[in-house]
């Protein structure tokens, strides 16, 4: 038996063509694009866009399910299950939870990082999206190096990001909110500041730790990202470690250095949807217009990767067929997932069917991962 998604505007090779997609339910792969075939049920996609499922390589909105308010926690399994429902309901078929393991205790501490990773592994078979871990390693968390190395060797991590949110006078604005960070960690401001000072005394150990972890990731085929690069020199240092994803570079010079060298540049899809950065940094749409961004991620808002390409098309920054690659083909390539991101025979049947009658409010009417529907908003289209 096969499922046929019939008569939609299918994104193939950057262009939209009216076609059928036949999915083989034996292996969850696309059997054909364009052929009128299949003996099983059909999904009527006439008048709708049929697009590759979204590959979201940086998604940390699940933290708001874990701790919606400082000090108010919910069980990890409930948080991940609710996040999954939001993800597939917005067309996300591959989801990398950005799990921060910081030197801070509390929400971003060691116990929580272990609990989230364990829960991802235990729940993944029952989740709608193919769910993985993007470990956001705080580089001053030197005590975690050995365990993270083991996780890499055991193939438990899908991507490894190098982050430095250590507060200081010259740090980015979002890492100067000491009271907010202390509350998240469950510490007083005085306790938090004392912890920061103890760790800063070991700053000379950080570069060596980054180098060892980058080598371990490379040896195990795990893509690495550097976060908030603030200069071409910093990006070049990470590139020398074969860290080829620049995540949220803070200025044009750094993004330009990255793209000229063939690195992927990751920006936030919420930035596109809102028309600019929530903290006053570079506008992602401007970066795309300049050719300085290759990947859009949900960051803190799961609906954004579905909305952003349509916003780019409406603003004439990029046609929809090109803009969609920022949330599908490009992130799949960046993560080393060559079995998804495009609608081709033999690829995973990761598909989202979108109603865009209102082009600024597109809706995912159906989401399929590996050949099974995991979200359906209009069952009347089945025949």
Short mmCIF file of C-alpha atoms in Angstrom, two decimals:
data_model
loop_
_atom_site.label_atom_id
_atom_site.label_comp_id
_atom_site.label_asym_id
_atom_site.label_seq_id
_atom_site.Cartn_x
_atom_site.Cartn_y
_atom_site.Cartn_z
CA UNK A 1 0.00 0.00 0.00
CA UNK A 2 1.12 3.55 -0.69
CA UNK A 3 -0.06 7.01 0.25
CA UNK A 4 -0.47 9.57 -2.53
CA UNK A 5 -0.37 13.31 -1.77
CA UNK A 6 -2.30 14.47 -4.79
CA UNK A 7 -2.40 17.60 -6.90
CA UNK A 8 -0.45 20.04 -4.73
CA UNK A 9 2.08 22.66 -5.70
CA UNK A 10 5.19 20.60 -4.98
CA UNK A 11 8.60 22.21 -4.43
CA UNK A 12 11.02 20.43 -6.74
CA UNK A 13 14.44 21.82 -7.62
CA UNK A 14 13.55 25.27 -6.31
CA UNK A 15 10.40 25.52 -8.44
CA UNK A 16 6.74 24.71 -7.81
CA UNK A 17 5.06 22.15 -10.06
CA UNK A 18 1.64 20.54 -9.80
CA UNK A 19 2.43 16.92 -9.02
CA UNK A 20 1.64 13.88 -6.92
CA UNK A 21 3.97 12.45 -4.32
CA UNK A 22 3.76 8.71 -3.72
CA UNK A 23 5.04 7.48 -0.36
CA UNK A 24 5.98 3.86 0.25
CA UNK A 25 4.80 2.96 3.74
CA UNK A 26 7.22 0.01 3.93
CA UNK A 27 10.28 2.20 4.37
CA UNK A 28 8.83 5.68 4.88
CA UNK A 29 10.55 7.00 1.76
CA UNK A 30 9.33 8.95 -1.24
CA UNK A 31 8.66 6.46 -4.05
CA UNK A 32 8.03 9.03 -6.78
CA UNK A 33 7.32 12.67 -7.45
CA UNK A 34 5.07 13.47 -10.38
CA UNK A 35 3.69 10.02 -11.18
CA UNK A 36 0.04 9.20 -10.78
CA UNK A 37 0.41 5.99 -8.86
CA UNK A 38 -0.27 4.18 -5.62
CA UNK A 39 -3.03 1.85 -4.56
CA UNK A 40 -3.65 3.21 -1.10
CA UNK A 41 -5.30 6.29 0.29
CA UNK A 42 -4.88 9.77 -1.11
CA UNK A 43 -4.54 13.17 0.50
CA UNK A 44 -6.08 15.93 -1.61
CA UNK A 45 -3.48 18.73 -1.71
CA UNK A 46 -5.08 20.76 -4.47
CA UNK A 47 -4.68 24.48 -3.79
CA UNK A 48 -1.94 23.81 -1.21
CA UNK A 49 1.85 23.93 -1.11
CA UNK A 50 3.65 20.61 -0.62
CA UNK A 51 7.05 21.31 0.90
CA UNK A 52 10.01 19.44 2.40
CA UNK A 53 9.66 19.09 6.16
CA UNK A 54 11.42 21.74 8.22
CA UNK A 55 14.82 20.80 9.69
CA UNK A 56 15.25 22.91 12.83
CA UNK A 57 18.83 22.75 14.08
CA UNK A 58 18.50 25.17 17.01
CA UNK A 59 15.32 24.98 19.06
CA UNK A 60 15.37 25.90 22.73
CA UNK A 61 11.71 26.89 23.22
CA UNK A 62 11.25 23.62 25.14
CA UNK A 63 12.92 25.38 28.08
CA UNK A 64 9.72 27.40 28.43
CA UNK A 65 7.82 24.15 28.81
CA UNK A 66 10.29 22.94 31.43
CA UNK A 67 10.29 26.20 33.38
CA UNK A 68 7.61 28.65 32.25
CA UNK A 69 8.51 30.95 35.13
CA UNK A 70 11.73 31.12 37.19
CA UNK A 71 11.60 28.38 39.79
CA UNK A 72 8.41 26.81 38.37
CA UNK A 73 9.33 23.45 36.85
CA UNK A 74 7.42 20.73 35.00
CA UNK A 75 8.44 17.11 34.27
CA UNK A 76 10.83 16.67 31.36
CA UNK A 77 8.67 14.18 29.51
CA UNK A 78 5.66 16.50 29.56
CA UNK A 79 7.79 19.39 28.32
CA UNK A 80 9.22 17.41 25.41
CA UNK A 81 5.86 15.95 24.41
CA UNK A 82 4.21 19.37 24.36
CA UNK A 83 7.14 20.81 22.41
CA UNK A 84 6.79 17.99 19.89
CA UNK A 85 3.11 18.80 19.36
CA UNK A 86 3.97 22.43 18.71
CA UNK A 87 6.81 21.47 16.37
CA UNK A 88 4.91 19.09 14.08
CA UNK A 89 1.91 21.41 14.13
CA UNK A 90 4.21 23.97 12.53
CA UNK A 91 5.76 21.66 9.95
CA UNK A 92 8.98 20.78 11.81
CA UNK A 93 9.92 17.19 11.00
CA UNK A 94 13.51 17.13 12.31
CA UNK A 95 14.04 18.88 15.62
CA UNK A 96 17.36 19.54 17.35
CA UNK A 97 16.60 20.60 20.89
CA UNK A 98 19.18 23.16 21.99
CA UNK A 99 20.10 21.62 25.34
CA UNK A 100 22.34 23.99 27.27
CA UNK A 101 24.85 22.50 29.68
CA UNK A 102 26.25 25.43 31.54
CA UNK A 103 28.45 26.17 34.50
CA UNK A 104 25.20 27.51 36.03
CA UNK A 105 23.12 25.22 38.23
CA UNK A 106 19.36 24.95 37.78
CA UNK A 107 17.60 24.93 34.41
CA UNK A 108 20.88 24.85 32.48
CA UNK A 109 22.87 22.75 34.89
CA UNK A 110 24.33 19.25 34.64
CA UNK A 111 21.40 17.34 36.10
CA UNK A 112 18.94 18.94 33.74
CA UNK A 113 21.17 18.40 30.67
CA UNK A 114 21.44 14.71 31.50
CA UNK A 115 17.71 14.43 32.17
CA UNK A 116 16.76 16.08 28.87
CA UNK A 117 19.17 13.97 26.84
CA UNK A 118 17.90 10.78 28.50
CA UNK A 119 14.31 11.83 27.86
CA UNK A 120 14.96 12.61 24.19
CA UNK A 121 16.42 9.14 23.71
CA UNK A 122 13.60 7.41 25.60
CA UNK A 123 10.75 9.34 23.98
CA UNK A 124 12.04 9.68 20.42
CA UNK A 125 10.26 6.57 19.07
CA UNK A 126 6.91 7.99 20.21
CA UNK A 127 7.45 11.59 19.12
CA UNK A 128 6.19 13.01 15.85
CA UNK A 129 9.40 14.80 14.87
CA UNK A 130 12.75 13.06 14.51
CA UNK A 131 14.15 14.56 17.71
CA UNK A 132 17.86 15.00 18.44
CA UNK A 133 20.17 16.86 20.78
CA UNK A 134 22.07 20.00 19.83
CA UNK A 135 24.24 20.27 22.92
CA UNK A 136 24.92 23.92 23.67
CA UNK A 137 28.16 23.63 25.63
CA UNK A 138 29.07 26.65 27.73
CA UNK A 139 32.81 26.79 27.20
CA UNK A 140 33.62 27.80 30.80
CA UNK A 141 31.95 24.57 31.92
CA UNK A 142 35.31 22.83 32.04
CA UNK A 143 34.11 20.10 34.39
CA UNK A 144 31.82 18.73 31.65
CA UNK A 145 34.51 18.05 29.05
CA UNK A 146 35.10 14.37 29.81
CA UNK A 147 31.41 13.47 29.92
CA UNK A 148 30.66 15.35 26.70
CA UNK A 149 33.54 13.52 25.02
CA UNK A 150 31.92 10.24 26.07
CA UNK A 151 28.55 11.39 24.71
CA UNK A 152 30.17 12.19 21.38
CA UNK A 153 31.79 8.77 21.24
CA UNK A 154 28.49 7.09 22.06
CA UNK A 155 26.69 9.04 19.26
CA UNK A 156 24.30 10.65 21.71
CA UNK A 157 24.77 14.19 20.40
CA UNK A 158 23.55 15.34 16.99
CA UNK A 159 25.33 18.73 16.98
CA UNK A 160 27.73 20.47 19.35
CA UNK A 161 27.62 24.22 19.84
CA UNK A 162 30.28 26.31 21.59
CA UNK A 163 28.65 29.07 23.64
CA UNK A 164 30.07 31.69 25.98
CA UNK A 165 27.44 33.50 28.00
CA UNK A 166 29.81 34.44 30.82
CA UNK A 167 28.69 37.88 32.09
CA UNK A 168 31.12 40.78 31.77
CA UNK A 169 31.09 44.48 30.99
CA UNK A 170 31.94 43.83 27.32
CA UNK A 171 29.63 40.82 26.89
CA UNK A 172 26.54 40.99 24.68
CA UNK A 173 23.58 42.74 26.33
CA UNK A 174 21.62 39.53 26.93
CA UNK A 175 24.41 38.18 29.16
CA UNK A 176 24.46 41.24 31.43
CA UNK A 177 21.11 40.47 33.07
CA UNK A 178 22.66 39.14 36.22
CA UNK A 179 19.48 39.08 38.29
CA UNK A 180 17.61 37.12 35.61
CA UNK A 181 20.46 34.62 35.19
CA UNK A 182 20.79 34.19 38.96
CA UNK A 183 17.05 33.51 39.30
CA UNK A 184 17.17 30.91 36.54
CA UNK A 185 20.08 29.23 38.32
CA UNK A 186 18.36 29.34 41.72
CA UNK A 187 21.09 31.52 43.26
CA UNK A 188 21.23 34.89 44.89
CA UNK A 189 22.96 37.62 42.90
CA UNK A 190 25.87 37.49 45.35
CA UNK A 191 26.25 33.71 44.96
CA UNK A 192 26.02 34.01 41.19
CA UNK A 193 28.69 36.71 41.00
CA UNK A 194 31.02 34.67 43.21
CA UNK A 195 30.59 31.67 40.89
CA UNK A 196 31.41 33.84 37.87
CA UNK A 197 34.61 35.10 39.48
CA UNK A 198 35.78 31.57 40.35
CA UNK A 199 35.29 30.45 36.76
CA UNK A 200 36.91 33.51 35.22
CA UNK A 201 40.09 32.62 37.08
CA UNK A 202 40.33 29.53 34.80
CA UNK A 203 39.86 31.41 31.51
CA UNK A 204 43.27 30.28 30.20
CA UNK A 205 42.03 26.66 30.20
CA UNK A 206 39.04 27.32 27.93
CA UNK A 207 40.70 27.37 24.46
CA UNK A 208 42.37 24.00 25.01
CA UNK A 209 39.10 22.45 26.14
CA UNK A 210 37.31 23.78 23.05
CA UNK A 211 40.01 22.33 20.80
CA UNK A 212 39.81 18.88 22.39
CA UNK A 213 36.01 18.78 22.15
CA UNK A 214 36.06 19.99 18.54
CA UNK A 215 38.48 17.21 17.62
CA UNK A 216 36.29 14.64 19.38
CA UNK A 217 33.23 15.90 17.50
CA UNK A 218 35.07 15.77 14.17
CA UNK A 219 36.27 12.25 14.87
CA UNK A 220 32.66 11.16 15.43
CA UNK A 221 31.12 13.01 12.48
CA UNK A 222 29.25 15.55 14.62
CA UNK A 223 28.79 19.03 13.17
CA UNK A 224 29.94 21.90 15.39
CA UNK A 225 28.75 25.48 15.75
CA UNK A 226 30.28 28.60 17.25
CA UNK A 227 27.76 30.93 18.86
CA UNK A 228 27.71 34.75 18.75
CA UNK A 229 31.01 35.12 16.89
CA UNK A 230 31.99 38.76 17.26
CA UNK A 231 34.89 39.13 14.82
CA UNK A 232 36.35 37.56 11.68
CA UNK A 233 39.34 36.49 13.79
CA UNK A 234 37.11 34.53 16.16
CA UNK A 235 35.31 32.85 13.24
CA UNK A 236 38.67 31.97 11.65
CA UNK A 237 39.86 30.40 14.91
CA UNK A 238 36.81 28.16 15.03
CA UNK A 239 37.06 27.38 11.31
CA UNK A 240 40.59 26.11 11.88
CA UNK A 241 38.97 23.53 14.18
CA UNK A 242 36.64 22.51 11.31
CA UNK A 243 33.74 24.24 13.07
CA UNK A 244 31.86 25.32 9.96
CA UNK A 245 28.63 26.77 11.33
CA UNK A 246 28.56 30.36 12.55
CA UNK A 247 25.51 30.75 14.73
CA UNK A 248 24.12 34.27 15.18
CA UNK A 249 27.27 36.26 14.25
CA UNK A 250 26.92 39.70 15.77
CA UNK A 251 28.15 41.86 12.89
CA UNK A 252 28.33 41.91 9.10
CA UNK A 253 32.10 41.58 8.97
CA UNK A 254 32.01 38.24 10.76
CA UNK A 255 29.13 36.93 8.66
CA UNK A 256 30.92 38.02 5.50
CA UNK A 257 34.09 36.20 6.55
CA UNK A 258 32.06 33.05 7.22
CA UNK A 259 30.19 33.02 3.91
CA UNK A 260 33.28 33.82 1.85
CA UNK A 261 34.90 30.72 3.36
CA UNK A 262 31.85 28.55 2.63
CA UNK A 263 30.65 28.29 6.23
CA UNK A 264 26.97 28.09 7.07
CA UNK A 265 25.56 31.12 8.86
CA UNK A 266 22.60 30.42 11.16
CA UNK A 267 20.14 33.15 12.06
CA UNK A 268 16.85 33.15 13.92
CA UNK A 269 13.61 32.73 12.01
CA UNK A 270 11.80 34.85 14.65
CA UNK A 271 14.09 37.70 13.59
CA UNK A 272 12.63 37.47 10.06
CA UNK A 273 9.03 37.17 11.26
CA UNK A 274 9.30 40.13 13.63
CA UNK A 275 11.19 42.28 11.13
CA UNK A 276 14.35 42.47 13.21
CA UNK A 277 16.29 41.15 16.19
CA UNK A 278 14.65 41.31 19.60
CA UNK A 279 17.94 42.55 21.08
CA UNK A 280 18.84 45.04 18.37
CA UNK A 281 21.36 42.99 16.42
CA UNK A 282 21.49 42.33 12.69
CA UNK A 283 18.18 41.88 10.83
CA UNK A 284 18.15 38.35 9.41
CA UNK A 285 16.23 39.40 6.28
CA UNK A 286 18.94 41.94 5.50
CA UNK A 287 21.55 39.22 5.98
CA UNK A 288 19.73 36.98 3.51
CA UNK A 289 19.41 39.81 1.00
CA UNK A 290 23.19 40.32 1.23
CA UNK A 291 23.85 36.58 0.81
CA UNK A 292 25.20 36.34 4.37
CA UNK A 293 22.82 33.76 5.86
CA UNK A 294 22.16 30.14 4.85
CA UNK A 295 20.06 28.66 7.69
CA UNK A 296 17.07 29.85 9.70
CA UNK A 297 16.22 28.17 13.02
CA UNK A 298 13.27 28.45 15.38
CA UNK A 299 15.47 29.58 18.28
CA UNK A 300 12.84 30.44 20.91
CA UNK A 301 9.61 30.20 18.82
CA UNK A 302 8.51 27.01 17.04
CA UNK A 303 6.12 28.63 14.52
CA UNK A 304 8.81 30.91 13.10
CA UNK A 305 10.48 28.58 10.52
CA UNK A 306 7.12 28.02 8.82
CA UNK A 307 6.29 31.73 8.78
CA UNK A 308 9.70 33.13 7.83
CA UNK A 309 10.02 31.93 4.20
CA UNK A 310 6.56 33.30 3.39
CA UNK A 311 7.53 36.63 4.98
CA UNK A 312 10.72 36.70 2.88
CA UNK A 313 8.67 36.04 -0.25
CA UNK A 314 6.06 38.68 0.63
CA UNK A 315 8.81 41.24 1.24
CA UNK A 316 10.45 40.25 -2.08
CA UNK A 317 13.69 39.30 -0.32
CA UNK A 318 13.64 35.86 -1.97
CA UNK A 319 11.06 33.82 -3.90
CA UNK A 320 9.34 31.19 -1.79
CA UNK A 321 11.03 28.25 -3.51
CA UNK A 322 14.43 29.71 -2.65
CA UNK A 323 13.44 30.97 0.80
CA UNK A 324 12.18 27.53 1.86
CA UNK A 325 15.69 26.10 1.45
CA UNK A 326 16.76 28.13 4.50
CA UNK A 327 14.56 25.90 6.69
CA UNK A 328 14.90 22.59 4.85
CA UNK A 329 17.72 21.75 2.44
CA UNK A 330 20.35 24.04 3.94
CA UNK A 331 19.96 22.99 7.60
CA UNK A 332 19.80 19.32 6.58
CA UNK A 333 23.10 19.72 4.75
CA UNK A 334 24.64 21.65 7.63
CA UNK A 335 23.70 18.88 10.07
CA UNK A 336 25.05 16.16 7.77
CA UNK A 337 21.58 14.69 7.08
CA UNK A 338 21.64 13.86 3.37
CA UNK A 339 18.44 11.77 3.50
CA UNK A 340 16.07 14.73 3.91
CA UNK A 341 15.53 18.41 3.14
CA UNK A 342 14.27 17.99 -0.42
CA UNK A 343 11.40 16.14 -2.10
CA UNK A 344 13.11 13.48 -4.19
CA UNK A 345 12.62 9.79 -4.86
CA UNK A 346 14.46 7.77 -2.22
CA UNK A 347 14.56 10.57 0.37
CA UNK A 348 12.69 10.33 3.68
CA UNK A 349 9.06 11.24 3.28
CA UNK A 350 9.31 14.26 5.57
CA UNK A 351 6.63 16.53 4.13
CA UNK A 352 4.50 19.50 5.19
CA UNK A 353 1.33 20.52 3.35
CA UNK A 354 0.65 24.23 3.77
CA UNK A 355 -2.40 26.42 3.25
CA UNK A 356 -1.10 29.89 2.34
CA UNK A 357 -4.32 31.62 1.32
CA UNK A 358 -3.14 34.32 3.70
CA UNK A 359 0.55 34.45 2.71
CA UNK A 360 1.61 36.03 6.01
CA UNK A 361 -0.29 33.46 8.07
CA UNK A 362 0.51 30.08 6.46
CA UNK A 363 -0.89 27.02 8.24
CA UNK A 364 0.46 23.48 8.28
CA UNK A 365 -2.59 21.40 7.38
CA UNK A 366 -0.65 18.13 7.46
CA UNK A 367 2.82 17.05 8.54
CA UNK A 368 4.39 13.70 7.65
CA UNK A 369 7.62 12.26 9.06
CA UNK A 370 9.21 9.18 7.56
CA UNK A 371 6.00 8.35 5.73
CA UNK A 372 3.50 8.70 8.60
CA UNK A 373 1.17 11.58 9.29
CA UNK A 374 1.96 13.11 12.67
CA UNK A 375 -0.23 16.19 12.35
CA UNK A 376 -3.51 16.58 10.48
CA UNK A 377 -5.63 19.72 10.74
CA UNK A 378 -8.14 18.86 7.99
CA UNK A 379 -9.07 15.17 7.84
CA UNK A 380 -11.69 15.82 5.14
CA UNK A 381 -8.92 15.86 2.52
CA UNK A 382 -8.29 12.12 2.90
CA UNK A 383 -9.88 9.82 0.33
#
